[in-house]
mmCIF file of C-alpha atoms in Angstrom:
data_model
loop_
_atom_site.group_PDB
_atom_site.id
_atom_site.type_symbol
_atom_site.label_atom_id
_atom_site.label_comp_id
_atom_site.label_asym_id
_atom_site.label_seq_id
_atom_site.Cartn_x
_atom_site.Cartn_y
_atom_site.Cartn_z
ATOM 1 C CA UNK A 1489 -9.085 10.137 -0.580
ATOM 2 C CA UNK A 1490 -5.537 11.323 -0.199
ATOM 3 C CA UNK A 1491 -2.851 8.824 0.978
ATOM 4 C CA UNK A 1492 0.936 8.951 1.113
ATOM 5 C CA UNK A 1493 2.932 6.381 -0.667
ATOM 6 C CA UNK A 1494 6.618 6.358 0.174
ATOM 7 C CA UNK A 1495 6.163 9.975 1.399
ATOM 8 C CA UNK A 1496 4.483 11.120 -1.844
ATOM 9 C CA UNK A 1497 0.875 12.333 -1.633
ATOM 10 C CA UNK A 1498 -1.506 10.485 -4.019
ATOM 11 C CA UNK A 1499 -5.211 10.577 -4.756
ATOM 12 C CA UNK A 1500 -6.657 7.095 -4.363
ATOM 13 C CA UNK A 1501 -10.264 6.019 -5.083
ATOM 14 C CA UNK A 1502 -10.064 2.356 -3.988
ATOM 15 C CA UNK A 1503 -10.794 1.008 -0.479
ATOM 16 C CA UNK A 1504 -8.229 -1.476 0.498
ATOM 17 C CA UNK A 1505 -4.502 -2.508 -0.023
ATOM 18 C CA UNK A 1506 -5.524 -4.964 -2.674
ATOM 19 C CA UNK A 1507 -7.178 -2.154 -4.680
ATOM 20 C CA UNK A 1508 -3.969 -0.128 -4.257
ATOM 21 C CA UNK A 1509 -1.718 -3.015 -5.622
ATOM 22 C CA UNK A 1510 -4.056 -2.996 -8.707
ATOM 23 C CA UNK A 1511 -3.835 0.734 -9.033
ATOM 24 C CA UNK A 1512 -0.017 0.649 -8.819
ATOM 25 C CA UNK A 1513 0.374 -2.429 -11.142
ATOM 26 C CA UNK A 1514 1.858 -4.463 -8.294
ATOM 27 C CA UNK A 1515 -0.551 -7.479 -8.466
ATOM 28 C CA UNK A 1516 2.051 -9.781 -10.137
ATOM 29 C CA UNK A 1517 5.041 -8.289 -8.161
ATOM 30 C CA UNK A 1518 6.960 -10.584 -5.964
ATOM 31 C CA UNK A 1519 9.186 -9.781 -3.098
ATOM 32 C CA UNK A 1520 7.148 -6.757 -1.847
ATOM 33 C CA UNK A 1521 5.856 -5.803 1.551
ATOM 34 C CA UNK A 1522 3.489 -2.994 2.576
ATOM 35 C CA UNK A 1523 3.408 -1.094 5.817
ATOM 36 C CA UNK A 1524 0.426 1.229 6.736
ATOM 37 C CA UNK A 1525 1.268 3.842 9.330
ATOM 38 C CA UNK A 1526 4.578 1.990 10.262
ATOM 39 C CA UNK A 1527 2.926 -1.392 10.762
ATOM 40 C CA UNK A 1528 3.522 -4.211 8.260
ATOM 41 C CA UNK A 1529 0.324 -5.677 6.870
ATOM 42 C CA UNK A 1530 0.474 -9.392 5.940
ATOM 43 C CA UNK A 1531 -0.239 -10.196 2.275
ATOM 44 C CA UNK A 1532 -3.071 -12.431 3.317
ATOM 45 C CA UNK A 1533 -4.783 -9.365 4.849
ATOM 46 C CA UNK A 1534 -4.438 -6.937 1.873
ATOM 47 C CA UNK A 1535 -8.046 -7.458 0.693
ATOM 48 C CA UNK A 1536 -9.531 -6.885 4.115
ATOM 49 C CA UNK A 1537 -7.321 -3.972 5.243
ATOM 50 C CA UNK A 1538 -9.263 -0.816 4.543
ATOM 51 C CA UNK A 1539 -7.212 2.385 3.918
ATOM 52 C CA UNK A 1540 -8.198 5.694 5.483
ATOM 53 C CA UNK A 1541 -7.671 9.342 4.618
ATOM 54 C CA UNK A 1542 -4.003 10.425 5.040
ATOM 55 C CA UNK A 1543 -2.701 6.880 5.735
ATOM 56 C CA UNK A 1544 1.099 6.477 5.159
ATOM 57 C CA UNK A 1545 1.908 3.495 3.088
ATOM 58 C CA UNK A 1546 5.513 2.329 2.674
ATOM 59 C CA UNK A 1547 6.165 -0.220 -0.230
ATOM 60 C CA UNK A 1548 9.260 -2.202 0.273
ATOM 61 C CA UNK A 1549 10.824 -4.189 -2.584
ATOM 62 C CA UNK A 1550 13.282 -6.915 -1.973
ATOM 63 C CA UNK A 1551 16.475 -6.687 -4.053
ATOM 64 C CA UNK A 1552 19.305 -9.031 -4.584
ATOM 65 C CA UNK A 1553 23.033 -8.167 -4.188
ATOM 66 C CA UNK A 1554 25.973 -8.515 -2.030
#
């Protein structure tokens, strides 16, 4: 299926957000949040939240600074 990650079209063969984090090597990442179609999905729901064709995913990474 085709999805959009941070506005970039990608081919994805998994089914949920947990699969996506594996595909993007984000499993061990800390300080990240994901939104699907402009709605934040809790990390506890990533394994249950199924992605659909043309979903728009935004990956937000926390940074430090001042």
